[in-house]
Amino acid sequence: MSLRGLTRALLLALACGAAHAQPAAADAPRVLRYAFPVAETGFDPAQISDLYSRTVIAGIIEAPLVFDFLARPFKMKPNTLVAMPQISEDFRTFTFQLKPGIFFADDPAFKGARRELVAQDYVYSLKRHYDPRWNSPNLYRLEAVKILGLSELRQQVLKDKQPFPYDREVEGLRALDRYTFQVKLAEPAPRFHQEVLTDAANFGALAREVVEFYGDKIMEHPVGTGPFVLAEWRRSSRIVLARNPNYREVLYDEEAPADDPRSQAIAAQLKGRRLPMLDRVEIAIIEEAQPRWLSFLNGQTDLMERLPNEFAPVAAPNDKLAPNLAKRGITMDRSPLVDITLAALFNQDNPVVGGYTPQKVALRRAIALAYDSDKEIRLVRKSQAVPAQTAIAPLTFGYNPALKTTMSDHDPARARALLDMYGYLDRDGDGWRELPDGKPLLLEYATQPDQSSRQLAELWEKSMKAVGLRIVFKVAKWPENLKASRTGKLMMWGVAWSASTPDGETFLALAYGPNKGGANHARFDLPAFNTLFARQGTLPDGPERAQVMEEASKLMVAYVPYKLSTHRIVTDLMQPWVIGFRRNPFMREFYKYLDVDPAIREREAK
């Protein structure tokens, strides 16, 4: 069989779930195969917010800054920049100078010309988030730092109902010359460059010609300067990235911590290799955990990213790699995911669970106390998580490991007492409580059809039944629930939120009023919280900022816009032919730094 035919056979075997991987020739393309548990939504940075779409597009388009893949503590470094940005003493002016000679991947939008990355591309790409046409779920991140003139321009566009004037210059965002752009803010934002311009998935550079060429189909046609291009996309089924032949010379030069022998070995082995080392990345969408696990065991996938919880006791008993897997040369990486699982978000615009009166807050507190987070950790997550006291996750600034709150409490008796006190009584004797005005009380919880979601739904049902609250479940695919949640159409939903930088502000953003429809799916809007959130954003890192963040965190606990549940621990497994994997929670495009050895894959398959 020819190499081309052999490659087709390998792809077919993966797609069909064949029981055994086909052997690969020693000189076969270097291909990484793995699976998402949730479908993507698309690939336009101005329109996406989900983890899986962001993971793909972060390898296609580029931000000015990037986190070093191995460095701990986490460290930023220039990506498309000549050097780190110039920052004014008052943290209001940020100046970025691009490296000349960086080019976009070839695309029909460029009409055969070679297109260089210039400063105006970042200016344009940031402006797109203010354009009402794209309804950006990440606009809140830019409006929070108050770029001079852009929010006002957006409001004028909304008022006039006119197309967004991209050519109109504003004081806060402009290109100074071909390779230099500058951002000016109304208030100090010491971490603006970290919070925004390390995020390739949402704030990387697109060329204006590409967006105008594809129009409303831009979600299907991401074109960037990154190491990969989108080679194939079958929605909710298969995504293929291929090496970008226009990618500039970038050599592996990551800094491993001195106290981490494994990272030291990776850095030594790969130092000086040109990136990307992979020819292709093939991603399947496999929502159910068992087939995703079996595909890894059978060698059909190379990386078991985020081992499903139900298989953790088998693959990593007592948090150590099982001997049978170690014998096969499989390796394990285990680390905090740096996230918060929201067992429930409560839509504050919903007449049943929303509101700020003592009566409404009491209902949410009772629901939170009735829900058994400990059982979630033990039974559903198989001990691959720790209880959350506030929204702020470990490994981010603002996290206080000594803080204990009621958010981790499971106390059905206290929940029943709260419900009784505020008039949520069973008036007709049917075993279910009614609203204080006597009307039926029915909780509606949005969920997904996968096994983990079903287990969580069972836990919710038992927890609510124990305190006399009736709950029903509305099942839909995750992208559908995401869309409904963003528009305020769900009463309750369970979801997770991950940090993109080592800073706790991203978790507080979940409750900031102006973020409704963006990060703030609960649509929570409390003036006291909003004031604290705005204040911490202007302070440099230090004790004062940490104290303000903790005060804000406690308001989230007190008003319960979310039932905060856990911070997850993630286990990743790699086949022996995968080289270089270490989880960096702030690096979506980890595959940029990996290699796959086809010779080892062929040898192990025999």
Coordinates of C-alpha atoms in Angstrom, one line a residue:
M1 CA 0.0 0.0 0.0
S2 CA 1.3 3.5 -0.8
L3 CA 1.9 6.0 1.9
R4 CA -1.1 8.0 0.8
G5 CA -3.3 5.0 0.8
L6 CA -2.0 4.0 4.2
T7 CA -2.7 7.4 5.6
R8 CA -6.3 7.2 4.3
A9 CA -6.7 3.8 6.0
L10 CA -5.5 5.2 9.3
L11 CA -8.0 8.0 9.1
L12 CA -10.8 5.6 8.2
A13 CA -9.9 3.4 11.1
L14 CA -10.1 6.3 13.5
A15 CA -13.4 7.6 12.1
C16 CA -15.0 4.2 12.2
G17 CA -13.8 3.3 15.6
A18 CA -11.8 0.2 14.4
A19 CA -10.6 -2.1 17.2
H20 CA -6.9 -1.8 16.2
A21 CA -4.7 1.0 14.9
Q22 CA -3.2 0.5 11.5
P23 CA 0.6 0.4 11.4
A24 CA 2.4 3.6 10.2
A25 CA 5.5 3.8 8.1
A26 CA 8.6 5.2 9.9
D27 CA 8.6 8.2 7.6
A28 CA 4.8 8.9 7.9
P29 CA 3.5 12.4 8.7
R30 CA 3.7 13.4 12.3
V31 CA 0.1 13.4 13.3
L32 CA -1.5 14.0 16.7
R33 CA -4.9 12.5 17.2
Y34 CA -7.2 13.2 20.1
A35 CA -10.8 13.9 21.0
F36 CA -13.0 16.6 22.3
P37 CA -15.9 15.6 24.7
V38 CA -18.0 18.6 23.5
A39 CA -18.6 20.0 20.1
E40 CA -17.1 23.2 18.9
T41 CA -19.2 26.2 17.9
G42 CA -17.0 27.8 15.2
F43 CA -13.8 29.7 14.6
D44 CA -14.3 33.4 14.6
P45 CA -12.5 35.0 17.6
A46 CA -15.1 37.8 17.8
Q47 CA -18.0 35.3 18.2
I48 CA -16.7 32.4 20.3
S49 CA -16.3 31.9 24.0
D50 CA -16.3 28.1 24.4
L51 CA -13.1 26.2 25.4
Y52 CA -13.1 23.8 22.4
S53 CA -13.5 26.4 19.6
R54 CA -10.8 28.5 21.4
T55 CA -8.5 25.5 21.6
V56 CA -8.6 25.1 17.8
I57 CA -8.4 28.7 16.8
A58 CA -5.5 29.5 19.2
G59 CA -3.3 27.4 16.9
I60 CA -4.4 29.3 13.8
I61 CA -4.3 33.0 14.8
E62 CA -1.8 34.7 17.1
A63 CA -1.7 37.1 20.0
P64 CA 1.1 39.6 20.5
L65 CA 2.2 37.8 23.8
V66 CA 2.3 34.2 24.8
F67 CA 3.0 32.3 28.0
D68 CA 6.1 30.2 28.1
F69 CA 4.9 26.6 27.8
L70 CA 7.0 25.1 30.6
A71 CA 7.9 28.0 32.9
R72 CA 6.6 27.9 36.5
P73 CA 5.8 30.4 37.9
F74 CA 4.0 31.3 34.7
K75 CA 5.8 33.8 32.5
M76 CA 4.8 35.9 29.5
K77 CA 7.1 36.5 26.6
P78 CA 6.8 38.2 23.2
N79 CA 5.1 36.2 20.4
T80 CA 4.6 38.5 17.4
L81 CA 6.3 41.4 19.2
V82 CA 9.9 42.5 19.0
A83 CA 10.0 42.8 22.8
M84 CA 7.6 43.1 25.8
P85 CA 5.3 46.1 25.5
Q86 CA 6.2 49.6 26.8
I87 CA 3.8 50.4 29.7
S88 CA 3.4 53.9 31.1
E89 CA 3.9 54.4 34.8
D90 CA 0.2 55.0 35.4
F91 CA -0.7 51.7 33.6
R92 CA -2.9 53.6 31.1
T93 CA -0.8 53.5 27.9
F94 CA 0.5 50.3 26.3
T95 CA 2.7 50.4 23.2
F96 CA 3.3 47.2 21.1
Q97 CA 5.9 46.9 18.3
L98 CA 5.5 43.9 15.9
K99 CA 8.3 41.9 14.3
P100 CA 8.5 42.6 10.6
G101 CA 8.2 39.6 8.2
I102 CA 5.3 37.7 9.8
F103 CA 2.9 36.5 7.1
F104 CA -0.7 35.2 7.1
A105 CA -1.4 31.8 5.7
D106 CA -2.3 31.9 2.0
D107 CA -6.0 32.4 1.3
P108 CA -8.2 33.4 -1.7
A109 CA -9.1 36.6 0.2
F110 CA -5.6 37.9 -0.5
K111 CA -6.0 37.4 -4.3
G112 CA -2.6 35.7 -4.7
A113 CA -0.6 38.3 -2.8
R114 CA 1.6 37.5 0.2
R115 CA 0.0 39.3 3.2
E116 CA 2.2 40.6 6.0
L117 CA 1.0 41.0 9.6
V118 CA 0.9 44.7 10.4
A119 CA -0.2 46.8 13.4
Q120 CA -3.5 47.7 11.8
D121 CA -4.5 44.0 11.9
Y122 CA -4.5 44.1 15.7
V123 CA -6.4 47.4 15.8
Y124 CA -9.0 46.0 13.4
S125 CA -9.3 42.7 15.3
L126 CA -9.9 44.4 18.6
K127 CA -12.4 46.8 17.1
R128 CA -14.4 43.9 15.8
H129 CA -15.5 43.1 19.4
Y130 CA -17.2 46.5 19.5
D131 CA -19.1 45.9 16.3
P132 CA -22.7 45.0 17.2
R133 CA -22.9 42.8 14.1
W134 CA -20.7 40.1 15.7
N135 CA -22.4 40.2 19.1
S136 CA -19.1 39.4 20.8
P137 CA -19.3 37.4 24.0
N138 CA -15.9 38.8 25.0
L139 CA -16.7 42.5 24.6
Y140 CA -17.0 42.7 28.4
R141 CA -13.2 42.0 28.7
L142 CA -12.4 45.1 26.7
E143 CA -15.0 47.3 28.1
A144 CA -13.8 46.5 31.6
V145 CA -10.5 48.1 30.9
K146 CA -12.1 51.2 29.3
I147 CA -10.2 51.7 26.0
L148 CA -10.7 55.4 25.3
G149 CA -13.4 56.1 22.7
L150 CA -14.4 52.6 21.7
S151 CA -17.4 52.0 23.9
E152 CA -18.7 55.5 23.0
L153 CA -18.3 54.6 19.3
R154 CA -20.2 51.4 19.8
Q155 CA -23.1 53.3 21.5
Q156 CA -23.2 55.7 18.6
V157 CA -23.4 52.9 16.1
L158 CA -26.2 51.3 18.0
K159 CA -28.1 54.6 18.2
D160 CA -27.6 55.4 14.5
K161 CA -28.2 51.8 13.4
Q162 CA -25.3 52.2 11.0
P163 CA -22.4 49.9 10.1
F164 CA -19.4 50.0 12.4
P165 CA -16.9 52.7 11.1
Y166 CA -13.6 50.7 11.3
D167 CA -11.7 53.5 9.6
R168 CA -12.6 56.0 12.2
E169 CA -9.6 56.5 14.5
V170 CA -10.2 56.6 18.2
E171 CA -7.8 57.9 20.9
G172 CA -7.6 54.6 22.7
L173 CA -6.6 52.2 19.9
R174 CA -4.5 53.2 16.9
A175 CA -1.6 52.2 14.7
L176 CA 1.3 54.6 15.1
D177 CA 3.1 53.2 12.1
R178 CA 3.2 49.9 10.1
Y179 CA 4.5 47.8 12.9
T180 CA 3.5 49.7 16.1
F181 CA 0.1 50.0 17.8
Q182 CA -0.9 51.7 21.0
V183 CA -3.7 51.2 23.5
K184 CA -4.8 54.0 25.9
L185 CA -7.1 53.4 28.8
A186 CA -9.4 55.7 30.8
E187 CA -8.3 54.0 34.1
P188 CA -5.2 52.2 35.2
A189 CA -5.2 48.5 34.2
P190 CA -1.9 47.0 35.3
R191 CA -2.7 43.6 33.8
F192 CA -4.3 44.7 30.5
H193 CA -1.5 43.1 28.4
Q194 CA -1.7 39.8 30.3
E195 CA -5.5 39.6 30.4
V196 CA -6.2 40.5 26.8
L197 CA -3.1 40.2 24.6
T198 CA -2.0 36.8 25.6
D199 CA -5.4 35.4 24.4
A200 CA -4.9 34.3 20.8
A201 CA -8.3 32.6 20.6
N202 CA -10.3 35.8 21.2
F203 CA -7.9 38.7 20.6
G204 CA -5.5 37.3 17.9
A205 CA -5.1 39.1 14.6
L206 CA -7.3 38.5 11.6
A207 CA -6.9 40.4 8.4
R208 CA -9.7 42.7 7.4
E209 CA -9.7 41.3 3.8
V210 CA -10.5 37.9 5.2
V211 CA -13.5 39.0 7.3
E212 CA -14.9 41.1 4.4
F213 CA -14.3 38.3 1.9
Y214 CA -16.2 35.6 3.9
G215 CA -18.7 37.8 5.7
D216 CA -21.2 35.9 7.8
K217 CA -19.3 32.7 7.0
I218 CA -16.2 33.9 8.8
M219 CA -16.8 31.2 11.5
E220 CA -15.9 28.6 8.9
H221 CA -12.8 30.4 7.5
P222 CA -10.2 31.4 10.2
V223 CA -7.0 32.7 8.6
G224 CA -4.1 33.7 10.7
T225 CA -0.3 33.8 11.1
G226 CA -0.1 30.9 13.5
P227 CA 1.5 27.5 13.1
F228 CA -1.6 25.7 11.7
V229 CA -4.3 26.2 9.2
L230 CA -7.8 24.7 9.2
A231 CA -7.6 21.9 6.7
E232 CA -10.9 20.1 7.3
W233 CA -14.0 20.7 9.4
R234 CA -17.1 18.5 9.7
R235 CA -19.2 20.3 12.3
S236 CA -19.5 18.5 15.6
S237 CA -17.6 15.5 14.2
R238 CA -14.1 16.1 13.0
I239 CA -11.5 19.0 12.9
V240 CA -8.2 18.7 11.1
L241 CA -5.4 21.3 11.4
A242 CA -2.4 21.2 9.0
R243 CA 1.0 22.8 9.3
N244 CA 1.0 26.3 8.0
P245 CA 3.8 26.5 5.3
N246 CA 4.0 30.3 5.8
Y247 CA 4.8 30.1 9.5
R248 CA 7.9 31.9 10.3
E249 CA 11.0 30.3 11.9
V250 CA 10.3 29.7 15.6
L251 CA 12.5 27.4 17.6
Y252 CA 11.6 25.5 20.7
D253 CA 13.1 27.4 23.6
E254 CA 10.9 26.9 26.6
E255 CA 12.2 27.4 30.2
A256 CA 11.7 24.4 32.5
P257 CA 11.7 24.8 36.2
A258 CA 14.9 23.6 38.0
D259 CA 12.8 21.5 40.4
D260 CA 10.9 19.6 37.6
P261 CA 13.0 16.8 36.1
R262 CA 10.4 15.8 33.6
S263 CA 10.1 19.3 32.2
Q264 CA 13.8 19.6 32.2
A265 CA 14.1 16.5 30.1
I266 CA 11.5 17.7 27.6
A267 CA 13.2 21.1 27.2
A268 CA 16.6 19.4 26.6
Q269 CA 15.1 16.9 24.1
L270 CA 13.3 19.5 22.0
K271 CA 15.5 22.6 22.3
G272 CA 16.2 24.1 19.0
R273 CA 13.5 22.2 17.1
R274 CA 11.5 24.2 14.6
L275 CA 7.8 24.7 15.5
P276 CA 5.4 23.2 14.8
M277 CA 6.9 19.7 14.9
L278 CA 3.6 18.2 13.9
D279 CA 2.3 18.0 10.4
R280 CA -1.3 17.5 11.4
V281 CA -3.6 17.6 14.4
E282 CA -6.8 15.5 14.0
I283 CA -9.6 16.1 16.5
A284 CA -12.6 13.9 16.7
I285 CA -15.8 14.8 18.7
I286 CA -16.6 11.9 21.0
E287 CA -19.1 13.0 23.6
E288 CA -19.5 9.8 25.5
A289 CA -16.6 9.0 27.8
Q290 CA -16.4 5.2 27.2
P291 CA -15.7 5.3 23.5
R292 CA -13.3 8.2 24.1
W293 CA -11.4 6.1 26.6
L294 CA -11.5 2.9 24.4
S295 CA -10.1 4.8 21.4
F296 CA -7.1 5.8 23.5
L297 CA -6.6 2.2 24.9
N298 CA -6.8 0.8 21.4
G299 CA -4.1 3.3 20.1
Q300 CA -6.6 5.1 17.9
T301 CA -5.9 8.4 19.7
D302 CA -2.5 9.5 20.9
L303 CA -3.5 11.8 23.8
M304 CA -6.2 11.2 26.4
E305 CA -6.7 14.8 27.3
R306 CA -8.7 15.2 30.5
L307 CA -9.2 11.6 31.4
P308 CA -13.0 11.0 32.1
N309 CA -13.6 10.9 35.8
E310 CA -15.2 7.4 35.7
F311 CA -11.9 5.9 34.5
A312 CA -9.6 7.6 37.0
P313 CA -9.8 4.8 39.5
V314 CA -8.7 2.3 36.8
A315 CA -6.1 4.4 35.0
A316 CA -4.7 6.2 38.1
P317 CA -5.5 4.4 41.3
N318 CA -4.4 6.5 44.3
D319 CA -3.4 9.1 41.8
K320 CA -0.6 7.0 40.3
L321 CA -0.4 5.6 36.8
A322 CA -1.7 2.0 36.7
P323 CA 1.1 -0.6 36.2
N324 CA -0.5 -2.1 33.1
L325 CA -0.5 1.3 31.4
A326 CA 3.0 2.1 32.6
K327 CA 4.2 -1.2 31.1
R328 CA 2.9 -0.1 27.7
G329 CA 5.0 3.1 27.9
I330 CA 2.0 5.3 28.6
T331 CA 2.8 8.4 30.7
M332 CA 0.6 10.6 32.9
D333 CA 0.4 14.3 33.6
R334 CA -1.7 15.5 36.5
S335 CA -2.4 19.1 37.5
P336 CA -5.0 21.6 38.6
L337 CA -7.3 22.7 35.8
V338 CA -7.5 26.2 37.2
D339 CA -11.3 26.5 36.8
I340 CA -14.5 26.7 38.8
T341 CA -17.4 24.3 38.2
L342 CA -20.7 26.0 38.6
A343 CA -23.1 23.3 39.8
A344 CA -25.8 25.8 38.9
L345 CA -26.1 29.3 37.6
F346 CA -29.3 31.1 38.6
N347 CA -30.7 33.4 36.0
Q348 CA -31.4 36.6 38.0
D349 CA -33.9 37.7 35.4
N350 CA -36.0 34.5 36.1
P351 CA -39.0 35.2 38.3
V352 CA -38.5 31.9 40.2
V353 CA -34.8 31.9 41.2
G354 CA -33.7 35.4 40.4
G355 CA -33.8 38.6 42.5
Y356 CA -32.1 40.3 45.4
T357 CA -34.8 40.3 48.1
P358 CA -34.1 38.2 51.2
Q359 CA -36.8 35.8 50.1
K360 CA -35.2 35.1 46.7
V361 CA -31.7 35.0 48.2
A362 CA -32.9 32.5 50.8
L363 CA -34.2 30.2 48.0
R364 CA -30.9 30.2 46.3
R365 CA -29.0 29.6 49.5
A366 CA -31.3 26.7 50.4
I367 CA -30.7 25.1 47.0
A368 CA -27.0 25.6 47.4
L369 CA -27.0 24.0 50.9
A370 CA -29.2 21.1 49.7
Y371 CA -26.9 20.3 46.8
D372 CA -24.3 17.7 47.8
S373 CA -20.9 18.8 46.4
D374 CA -19.1 16.1 48.3
K375 CA -21.0 13.4 46.5
E376 CA -20.3 15.2 43.2
I377 CA -16.6 15.0 44.0
R378 CA -16.6 11.4 45.2
L379 CA -19.2 9.8 42.9
V380 CA -19.3 11.8 39.7
R381 CA -15.8 13.3 39.6
K382 CA -14.1 10.2 41.3
S383 CA -12.2 12.5 43.6
Q384 CA -10.6 14.4 40.7
A385 CA -11.6 17.8 42.2
V386 CA -11.5 19.8 45.5
P387 CA -14.3 21.8 47.1
A388 CA -14.7 25.4 46.1
Q389 CA -15.0 28.1 48.8
T390 CA -15.2 31.0 46.4
A391 CA -15.1 31.3 42.6
I392 CA -11.4 32.1 42.5
A393 CA -9.3 29.0 41.6
P394 CA -5.9 27.9 42.8
L395 CA -2.8 29.0 40.8
T396 CA -4.4 32.5 40.2
F397 CA -3.8 35.8 42.1
G398 CA -6.5 36.3 44.7
Y399 CA -6.9 32.7 45.7
N400 CA -6.8 32.2 49.5
P401 CA -6.3 28.6 50.5
A402 CA -7.1 29.4 54.1
L403 CA -10.6 30.8 53.4
K404 CA -13.6 28.7 54.3
T405 CA -17.1 29.7 53.3
T406 CA -20.6 28.2 53.5
M407 CA -20.4 27.5 49.7
S408 CA -18.9 24.1 50.4
D409 CA -21.5 23.2 53.1
H410 CA -24.0 20.4 52.5
D411 CA -26.7 20.9 55.1
P412 CA -30.3 19.8 54.1
A413 CA -31.6 20.7 57.6
R414 CA -30.5 24.3 57.3
A415 CA -31.9 24.4 53.8
R416 CA -35.3 23.2 55.0
A417 CA -35.3 25.7 57.8
L418 CA -34.5 28.6 55.4
L419 CA -37.3 27.5 53.1
D420 CA -39.8 27.3 55.9
M421 CA -38.7 30.7 57.3
Y422 CA -39.3 32.5 54.0
G423 CA -42.6 30.9 53.1
Y424 CA -41.6 28.1 50.7
L425 CA -44.0 25.6 52.2
D426 CA -45.8 22.5 51.1
R427 CA -49.4 23.8 51.4
D428 CA -51.3 21.0 49.6
G429 CA -49.5 18.1 51.2
D430 CA -48.2 16.6 48.0
G431 CA -44.6 16.5 49.3
W432 CA -43.5 19.5 47.2
R433 CA -43.0 23.1 48.3
E434 CA -44.9 26.0 46.7
L435 CA -43.8 29.6 46.3
P436 CA -44.7 32.0 49.1
D437 CA -47.7 33.2 47.2
G438 CA -49.0 29.6 46.9
K439 CA -48.2 29.1 43.2
P440 CA -46.3 26.0 42.1
L441 CA -42.5 26.0 42.6
L442 CA -40.8 24.2 39.8
L443 CA -37.0 24.3 39.1
E444 CA -35.9 23.9 35.5
Y445 CA -32.3 22.7 35.0
A446 CA -30.7 22.7 31.6
T447 CA -28.3 19.8 30.9
Q448 CA -26.7 17.7 28.2
P449 CA -27.1 14.1 27.0
D450 CA -23.7 12.8 28.0
Q451 CA -23.2 10.3 30.9
S452 CA -21.5 12.8 33.2
S453 CA -24.4 15.2 32.8
R454 CA -26.9 12.5 33.5
Q455 CA -25.0 11.6 36.7
L456 CA -25.1 15.2 37.8
A457 CA -28.8 15.4 37.0
E458 CA -29.5 12.4 39.2
L459 CA -27.5 14.1 42.0
W460 CA -29.5 17.3 41.6
E461 CA -32.8 15.4 41.7
K462 CA -31.9 13.5 44.9
S463 CA -30.6 16.7 46.6
M464 CA -33.7 18.7 45.8
K465 CA -36.1 15.9 46.7
A466 CA -34.5 15.8 50.1
V467 CA -35.7 19.3 50.9
G468 CA -39.0 19.1 49.0
L469 CA -38.1 21.0 45.8
R470 CA -39.3 19.7 42.5
I471 CA -36.9 19.9 39.6
V472 CA -37.2 18.9 36.0
F473 CA -34.4 18.7 33.4
K474 CA -34.3 20.1 29.9
V475 CA -31.8 18.2 27.8
A476 CA -30.0 19.8 24.8
K477 CA -26.6 19.8 23.1
W478 CA -24.0 22.0 24.8
P479 CA -23.8 24.6 22.1
E480 CA -27.6 25.0 22.2
N481 CA -27.6 25.5 26.0
L482 CA -24.7 28.0 25.6
K483 CA -26.7 30.1 23.1
A484 CA -29.8 30.0 25.3
S485 CA -27.9 30.9 28.4
R486 CA -26.2 33.9 26.8
T487 CA -29.6 35.3 25.9
G488 CA -31.1 34.7 29.4
K489 CA -33.5 31.9 28.4
L490 CA -32.4 29.3 31.0
M491 CA -33.5 29.2 34.6
M492 CA -30.6 27.1 35.8
W493 CA -27.6 25.4 34.1
G494 CA -24.4 23.7 35.2
V495 CA -21.2 24.8 33.5
A496 CA -17.5 25.4 34.2
W497 CA -15.3 28.5 33.7
S498 CA -11.6 28.3 33.1
A499 CA -8.9 31.0 33.5
S500 CA -6.9 32.1 30.5
T501 CA -4.3 33.9 32.7
P502 CA -3.0 33.3 36.2
D503 CA -5.3 36.0 37.6
G504 CA -8.5 35.6 39.6
E505 CA -10.3 38.5 38.0
T506 CA -11.6 36.2 35.3
F507 CA -13.7 34.4 38.0
L508 CA -15.0 37.6 39.5
A509 CA -16.1 38.6 36.0
L510 CA -18.8 35.9 36.3
A511 CA -20.8 38.3 38.5
Y512 CA -19.9 41.7 37.2
G513 CA -23.1 43.4 36.1
P514 CA -21.9 44.9 32.7
N515 CA -20.8 41.4 31.7
K516 CA -24.4 40.2 31.3
G517 CA -24.6 38.0 28.2
G518 CA -20.8 37.6 28.3
A519 CA -19.1 35.9 31.2
N520 CA -22.0 36.8 33.5
H521 CA -24.5 34.1 32.5
A522 CA -26.3 34.5 35.8
R523 CA -27.1 38.1 34.8
F524 CA -26.2 39.2 38.3
D525 CA -26.0 43.0 38.9
L526 CA -25.2 44.1 42.4
P527 CA -23.9 47.7 42.8
A528 CA -21.7 46.8 45.8
F529 CA -20.1 43.9 43.9
N530 CA -19.6 46.0 40.7
T531 CA -17.8 48.7 42.7
L532 CA -15.4 46.2 44.2
F533 CA -14.8 44.5 40.9
A534 CA -14.0 47.8 39.2
R535 CA -11.7 48.8 42.0
Q536 CA -9.6 45.7 42.1
G537 CA -9.0 46.0 38.3
T538 CA -7.2 49.3 38.8
L539 CA -4.9 48.1 41.6
P540 CA -1.5 46.5 41.1
D541 CA -1.0 43.0 42.5
G542 CA -0.5 43.1 46.3
P543 CA -2.3 42.8 49.7
E544 CA -4.8 45.6 49.0
R545 CA -6.0 44.1 45.7
A546 CA -6.2 40.6 47.3
Q547 CA -8.4 42.0 50.1
V548 CA -10.8 43.7 47.7
M549 CA -11.0 40.6 45.6
E550 CA -11.9 38.5 48.7
E551 CA -14.6 41.0 49.7
A552 CA -16.1 40.6 46.2
S553 CA -15.8 36.8 46.4
K554 CA -17.7 36.8 49.7
L555 CA -20.6 38.8 48.1
M556 CA -20.9 36.1 45.5
V557 CA -21.1 33.5 48.3
A558 CA -23.7 35.6 50.2
Y559 CA -26.1 36.3 47.2
V560 CA -25.5 33.0 45.4
P561 CA -25.8 33.9 41.8
Y562 CA -24.0 30.6 41.3
K563 CA -23.8 27.4 43.3
L564 CA -20.0 27.2 43.2
S565 CA -19.0 23.5 43.5
T566 CA -15.4 22.4 42.7
H567 CA -12.0 23.2 41.3
R568 CA -11.1 20.3 39.1
I569 CA -7.9 18.3 38.9
V570 CA -7.1 17.0 35.5
T571 CA -5.3 13.8 34.4
D572 CA -3.8 13.6 30.9
L573 CA -2.5 10.3 29.4
M574 CA 0.0 10.1 26.5
Q575 CA 0.9 7.2 24.3
P576 CA 4.7 6.5 24.3
W577 CA 5.1 8.1 20.9
V578 CA 3.9 11.5 22.1
I579 CA 6.8 13.8 23.1
G580 CA 6.7 17.0 25.0
F581 CA 3.3 17.2 26.7
R582 CA 3.0 19.1 30.0
R583 CA -0.3 20.8 30.9
N584 CA -0.1 24.5 30.9
P585 CA -3.6 25.7 31.9
F586 CA -3.1 29.0 30.2
M587 CA -2.0 27.6 26.9
R588 CA -4.8 26.4 24.6
E589 CA -2.6 25.6 21.7
F590 CA -0.5 23.0 23.6
Y591 CA -0.1 20.9 20.4
K592 CA 2.2 23.6 19.0
Y593 CA 4.9 22.3 21.3
L594 CA 4.4 18.5 20.8
D595 CA 6.0 15.9 18.6
V596 CA 4.8 12.5 17.6
D597 CA 7.3 9.8 16.6
P598 CA 5.9 7.6 13.9
A599 CA 8.6 5.0 14.3
I600 CA 7.7 4.4 18.0
R601 CA 4.0 4.3 17.0
E602 CA 4.8 1.6 14.4
R603 CA 6.9 -0.4 16.8
E604 CA 4.3 -0.3 19.6
A605 CA 1.5 -1.3 17.2
K606 CA 3.3 -4.6 16.4

